[in-house]
JSON list of C-alpha atoms in Angstrom, two decimals:
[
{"chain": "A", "resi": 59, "resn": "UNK", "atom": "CA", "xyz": [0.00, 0.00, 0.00]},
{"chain": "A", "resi": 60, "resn": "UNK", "atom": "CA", "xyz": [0.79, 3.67, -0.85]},
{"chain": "A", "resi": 61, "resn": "UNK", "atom": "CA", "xyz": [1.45, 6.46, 2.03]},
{"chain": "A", "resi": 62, "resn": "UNK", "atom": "CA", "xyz": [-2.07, 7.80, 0.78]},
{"chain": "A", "resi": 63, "resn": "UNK", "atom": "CA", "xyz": [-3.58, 4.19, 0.45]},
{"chain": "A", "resi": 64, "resn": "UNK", "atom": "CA", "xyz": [-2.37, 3.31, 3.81]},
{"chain": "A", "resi": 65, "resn": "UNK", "atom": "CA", "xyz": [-5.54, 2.71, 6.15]},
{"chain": "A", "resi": 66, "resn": "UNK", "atom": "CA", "xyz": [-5.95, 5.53, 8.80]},
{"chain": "A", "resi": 67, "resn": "UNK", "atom": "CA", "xyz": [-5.22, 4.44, 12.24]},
{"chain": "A", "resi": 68, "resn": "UNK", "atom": "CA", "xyz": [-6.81, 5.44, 15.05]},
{"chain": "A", "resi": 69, "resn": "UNK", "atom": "CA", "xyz": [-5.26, 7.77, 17.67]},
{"chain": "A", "resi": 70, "resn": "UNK", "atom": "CA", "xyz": [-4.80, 5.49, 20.37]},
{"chain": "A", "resi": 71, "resn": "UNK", "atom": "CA", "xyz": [-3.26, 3.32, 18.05]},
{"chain": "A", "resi": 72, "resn": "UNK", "atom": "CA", "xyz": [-5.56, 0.57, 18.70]},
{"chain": "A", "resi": 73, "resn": "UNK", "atom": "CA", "xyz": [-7.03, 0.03, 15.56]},
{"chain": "A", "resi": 74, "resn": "UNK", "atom": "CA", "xyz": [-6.53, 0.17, 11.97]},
{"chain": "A", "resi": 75, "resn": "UNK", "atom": "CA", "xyz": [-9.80, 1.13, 9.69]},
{"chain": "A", "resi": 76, "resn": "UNK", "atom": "CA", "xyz": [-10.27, -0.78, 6.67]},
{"chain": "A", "resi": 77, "resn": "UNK", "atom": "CA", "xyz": [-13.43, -0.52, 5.01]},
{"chain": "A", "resi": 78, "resn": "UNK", "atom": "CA", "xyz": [-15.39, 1.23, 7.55]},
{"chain": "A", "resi": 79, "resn": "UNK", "atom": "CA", "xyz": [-14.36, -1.82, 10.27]},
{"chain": "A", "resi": 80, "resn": "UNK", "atom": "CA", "xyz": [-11.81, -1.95, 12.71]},
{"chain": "A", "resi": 81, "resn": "UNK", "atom": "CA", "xyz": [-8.77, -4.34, 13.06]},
{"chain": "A", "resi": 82, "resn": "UNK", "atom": "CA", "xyz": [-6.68, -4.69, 15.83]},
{"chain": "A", "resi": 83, "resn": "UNK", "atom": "CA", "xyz": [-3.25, -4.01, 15.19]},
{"chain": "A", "resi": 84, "resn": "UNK", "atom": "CA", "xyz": [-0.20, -5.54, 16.66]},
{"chain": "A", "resi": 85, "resn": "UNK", "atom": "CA", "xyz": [0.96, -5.03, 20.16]},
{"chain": "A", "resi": 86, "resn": "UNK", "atom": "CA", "xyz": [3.35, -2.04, 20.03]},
{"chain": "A", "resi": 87, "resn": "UNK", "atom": "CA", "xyz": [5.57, -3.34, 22.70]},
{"chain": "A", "resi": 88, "resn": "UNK", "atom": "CA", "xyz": [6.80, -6.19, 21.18]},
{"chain": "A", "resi": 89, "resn": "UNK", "atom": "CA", "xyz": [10.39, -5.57, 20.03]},
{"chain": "A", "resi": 90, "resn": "UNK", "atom": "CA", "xyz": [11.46, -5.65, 16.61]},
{"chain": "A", "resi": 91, "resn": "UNK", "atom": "CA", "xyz": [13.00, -8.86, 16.70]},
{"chain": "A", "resi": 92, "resn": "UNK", "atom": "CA", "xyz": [9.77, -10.45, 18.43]},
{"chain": "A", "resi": 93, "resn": "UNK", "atom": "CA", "xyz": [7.24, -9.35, 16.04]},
{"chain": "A", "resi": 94, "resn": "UNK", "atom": "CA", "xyz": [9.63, -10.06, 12.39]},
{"chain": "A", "resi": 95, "resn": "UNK", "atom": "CA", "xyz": [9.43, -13.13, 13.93]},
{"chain": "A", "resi": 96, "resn": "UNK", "atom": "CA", "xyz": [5.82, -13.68, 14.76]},
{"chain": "A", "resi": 97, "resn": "UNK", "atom": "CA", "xyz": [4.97, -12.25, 11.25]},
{"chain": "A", "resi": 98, "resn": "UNK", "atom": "CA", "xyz": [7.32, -14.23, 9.38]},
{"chain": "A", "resi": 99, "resn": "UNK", "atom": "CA", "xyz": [5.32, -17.44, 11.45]},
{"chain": "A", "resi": 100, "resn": "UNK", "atom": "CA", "xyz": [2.38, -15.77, 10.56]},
{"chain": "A", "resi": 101, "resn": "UNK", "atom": "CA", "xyz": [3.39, -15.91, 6.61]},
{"chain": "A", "resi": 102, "resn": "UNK", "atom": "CA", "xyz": [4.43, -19.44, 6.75]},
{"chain": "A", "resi": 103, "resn": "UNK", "atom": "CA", "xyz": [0.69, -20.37, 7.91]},
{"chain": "A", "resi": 104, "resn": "UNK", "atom": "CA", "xyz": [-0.67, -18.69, 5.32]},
{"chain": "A", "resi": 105, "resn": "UNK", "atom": "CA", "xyz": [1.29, -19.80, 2.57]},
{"chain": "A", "resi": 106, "resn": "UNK", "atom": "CA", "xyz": [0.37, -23.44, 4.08]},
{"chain": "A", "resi": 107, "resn": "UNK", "atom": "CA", "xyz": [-3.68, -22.19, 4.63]},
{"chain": "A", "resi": 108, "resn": "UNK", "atom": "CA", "xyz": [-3.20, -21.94, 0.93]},
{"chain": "A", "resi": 109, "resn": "UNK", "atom": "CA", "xyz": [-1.38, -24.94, 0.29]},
{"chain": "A", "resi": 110, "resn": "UNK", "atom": "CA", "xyz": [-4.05, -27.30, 2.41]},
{"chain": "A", "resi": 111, "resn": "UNK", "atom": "CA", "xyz": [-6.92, -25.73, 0.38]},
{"chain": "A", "resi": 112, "resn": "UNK", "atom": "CA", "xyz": [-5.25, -26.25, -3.10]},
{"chain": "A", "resi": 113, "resn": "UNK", "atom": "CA", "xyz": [-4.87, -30.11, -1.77]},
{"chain": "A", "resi": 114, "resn": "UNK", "atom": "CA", "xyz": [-8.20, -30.23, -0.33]},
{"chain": "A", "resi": 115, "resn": "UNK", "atom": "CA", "xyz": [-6.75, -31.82, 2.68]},
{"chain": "A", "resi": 116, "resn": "UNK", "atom": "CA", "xyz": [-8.63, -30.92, 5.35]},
{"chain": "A", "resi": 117, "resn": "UNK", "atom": "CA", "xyz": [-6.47, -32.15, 8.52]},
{"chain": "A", "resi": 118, "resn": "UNK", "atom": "CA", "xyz": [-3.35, -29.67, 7.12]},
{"chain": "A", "resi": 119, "resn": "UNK", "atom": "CA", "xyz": [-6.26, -27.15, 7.03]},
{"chain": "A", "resi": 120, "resn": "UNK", "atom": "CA", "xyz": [-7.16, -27.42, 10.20]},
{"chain": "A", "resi": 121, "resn": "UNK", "atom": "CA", "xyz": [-3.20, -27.34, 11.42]},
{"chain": "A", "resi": 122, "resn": "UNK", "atom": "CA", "xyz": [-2.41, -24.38, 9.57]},
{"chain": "A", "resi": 123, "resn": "UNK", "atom": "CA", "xyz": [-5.46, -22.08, 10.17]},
{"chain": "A", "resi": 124, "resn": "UNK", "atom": "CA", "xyz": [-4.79, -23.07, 14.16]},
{"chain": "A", "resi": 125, "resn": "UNK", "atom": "CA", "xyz": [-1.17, -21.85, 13.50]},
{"chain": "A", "resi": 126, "resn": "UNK", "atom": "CA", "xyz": [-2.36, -18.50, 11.74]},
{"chain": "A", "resi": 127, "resn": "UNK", "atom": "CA", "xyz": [-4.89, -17.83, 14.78]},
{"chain": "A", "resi": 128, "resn": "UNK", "atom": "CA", "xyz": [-1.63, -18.49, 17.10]},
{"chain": "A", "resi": 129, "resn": "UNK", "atom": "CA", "xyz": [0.50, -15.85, 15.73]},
{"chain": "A", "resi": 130, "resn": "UNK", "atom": "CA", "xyz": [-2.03, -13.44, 15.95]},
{"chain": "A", "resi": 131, "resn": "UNK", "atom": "CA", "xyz": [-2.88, -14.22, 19.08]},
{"chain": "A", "resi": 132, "resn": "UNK", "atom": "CA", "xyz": [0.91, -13.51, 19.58]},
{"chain": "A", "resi": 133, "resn": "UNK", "atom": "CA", "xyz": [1.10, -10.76, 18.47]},
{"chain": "A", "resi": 134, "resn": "UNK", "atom": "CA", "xyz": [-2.08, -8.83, 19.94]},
{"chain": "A", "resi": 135, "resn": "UNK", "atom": "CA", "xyz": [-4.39, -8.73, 16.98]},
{"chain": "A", "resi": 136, "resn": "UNK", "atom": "CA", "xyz": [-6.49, -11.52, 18.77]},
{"chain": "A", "resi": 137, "resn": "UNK", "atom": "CA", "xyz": [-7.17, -12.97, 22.16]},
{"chain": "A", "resi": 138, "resn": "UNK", "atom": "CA", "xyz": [-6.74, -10.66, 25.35]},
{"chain": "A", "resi": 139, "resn": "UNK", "atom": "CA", "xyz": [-6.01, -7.19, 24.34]},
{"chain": "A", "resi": 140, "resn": "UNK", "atom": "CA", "xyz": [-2.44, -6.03, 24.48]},
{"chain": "A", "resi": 141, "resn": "UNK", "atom": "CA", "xyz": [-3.55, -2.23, 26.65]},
{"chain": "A", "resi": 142, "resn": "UNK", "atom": "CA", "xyz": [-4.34, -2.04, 30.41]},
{"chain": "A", "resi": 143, "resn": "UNK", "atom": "CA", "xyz": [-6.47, 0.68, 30.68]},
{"chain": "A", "resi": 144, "resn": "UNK", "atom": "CA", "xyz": [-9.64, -1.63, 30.68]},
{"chain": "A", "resi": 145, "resn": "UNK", "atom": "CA", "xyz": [-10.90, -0.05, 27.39]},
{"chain": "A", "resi": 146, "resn": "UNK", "atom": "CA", "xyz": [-13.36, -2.35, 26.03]},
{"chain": "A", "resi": 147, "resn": "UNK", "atom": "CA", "xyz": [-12.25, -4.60, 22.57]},
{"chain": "A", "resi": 148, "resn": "UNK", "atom": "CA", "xyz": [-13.53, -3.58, 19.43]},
{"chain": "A", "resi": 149, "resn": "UNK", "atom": "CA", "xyz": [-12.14, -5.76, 16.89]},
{"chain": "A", "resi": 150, "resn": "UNK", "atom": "CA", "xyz": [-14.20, -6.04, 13.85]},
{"chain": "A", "resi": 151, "resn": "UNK", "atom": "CA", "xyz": [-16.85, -3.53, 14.43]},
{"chain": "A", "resi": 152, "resn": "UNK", "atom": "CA", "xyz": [-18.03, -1.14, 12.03]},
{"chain": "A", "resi": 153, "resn": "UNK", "atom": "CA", "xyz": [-16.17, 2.26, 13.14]},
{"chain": "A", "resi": 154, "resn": "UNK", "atom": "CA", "xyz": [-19.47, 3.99, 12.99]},
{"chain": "A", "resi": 155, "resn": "UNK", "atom": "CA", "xyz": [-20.93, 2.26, 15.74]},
{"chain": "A", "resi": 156, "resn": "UNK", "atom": "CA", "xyz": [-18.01, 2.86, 17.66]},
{"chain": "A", "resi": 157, "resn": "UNK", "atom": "CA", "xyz": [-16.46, 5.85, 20.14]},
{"chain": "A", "resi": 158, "resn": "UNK", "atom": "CA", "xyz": [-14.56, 6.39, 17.19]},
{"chain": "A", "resi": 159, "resn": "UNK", "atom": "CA", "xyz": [-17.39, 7.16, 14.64]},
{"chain": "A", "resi": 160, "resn": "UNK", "atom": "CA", "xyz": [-16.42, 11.35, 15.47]},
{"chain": "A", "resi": 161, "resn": "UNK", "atom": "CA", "xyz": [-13.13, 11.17, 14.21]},
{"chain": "A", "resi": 162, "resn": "UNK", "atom": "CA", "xyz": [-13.05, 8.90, 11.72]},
{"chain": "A", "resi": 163, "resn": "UNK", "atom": "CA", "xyz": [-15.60, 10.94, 9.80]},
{"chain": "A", "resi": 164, "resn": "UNK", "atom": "CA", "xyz": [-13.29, 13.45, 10.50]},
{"chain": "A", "resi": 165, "resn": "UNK", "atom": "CA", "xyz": [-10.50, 11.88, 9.10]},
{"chain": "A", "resi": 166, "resn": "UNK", "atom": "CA", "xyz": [-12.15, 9.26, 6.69]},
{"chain": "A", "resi": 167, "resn": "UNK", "atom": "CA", "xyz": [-10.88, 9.30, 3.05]},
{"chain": "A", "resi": 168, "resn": "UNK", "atom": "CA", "xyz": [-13.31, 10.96, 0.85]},
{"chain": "A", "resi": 169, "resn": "UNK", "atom": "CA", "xyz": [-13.88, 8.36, -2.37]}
]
């Protein structure tokens, strides 16, 4: 993605928009080292994700989607959240719904 194509991010850093819907991002305290190496894990499942549905084989499916949930839940973007303030999760909801809807019509990109 492009600078200008990037998706916005919200201020707290929580959450990235994409399409109107949050996504949690990754836990900004991993180190560097930490999270090239979660993401690189997380690659490696989806290249085999792919892999199990081009052979139809259902068992390697199984394996490899459990290993792409574990490396997110590694690094942040699932499972408990990764800030201690108590702030409620809101993964996957639409933004406009959200304590968020203010700015991000604010900021949204105009199509």
């Amino acid at each position: 993605m492009t600078a200008s194509h990037a998706p916005l991010t919200t201020p707290d850093g929580r959450y990235l928009v994409v399409r109107g819907r949050l996504w949690r991002t990754a836990n900004p305290h991993l180190s560097a080292q930490v999270r090239a190496r979660l993401v690189a894990e997380l690659m490696e499942a989806r290249r085999a994700v792919k892999a199990a549905l081009a052979a139809k084989n259902a068992a390697q499916l199984a394996t490899a989607r459990g290993a792409v949930n574990a490396a997110k839940v590694a690094l942040g973007e699932r499972g408990p959240v990764w800030w201690t303030d108590g702030a409620k999760d809101l993964n996957r909801h639409l933004v406009k719904n959200t304590p968020y809807a203010a700015w991000f019509a604010e900021h949204a990109p105009t199509p």
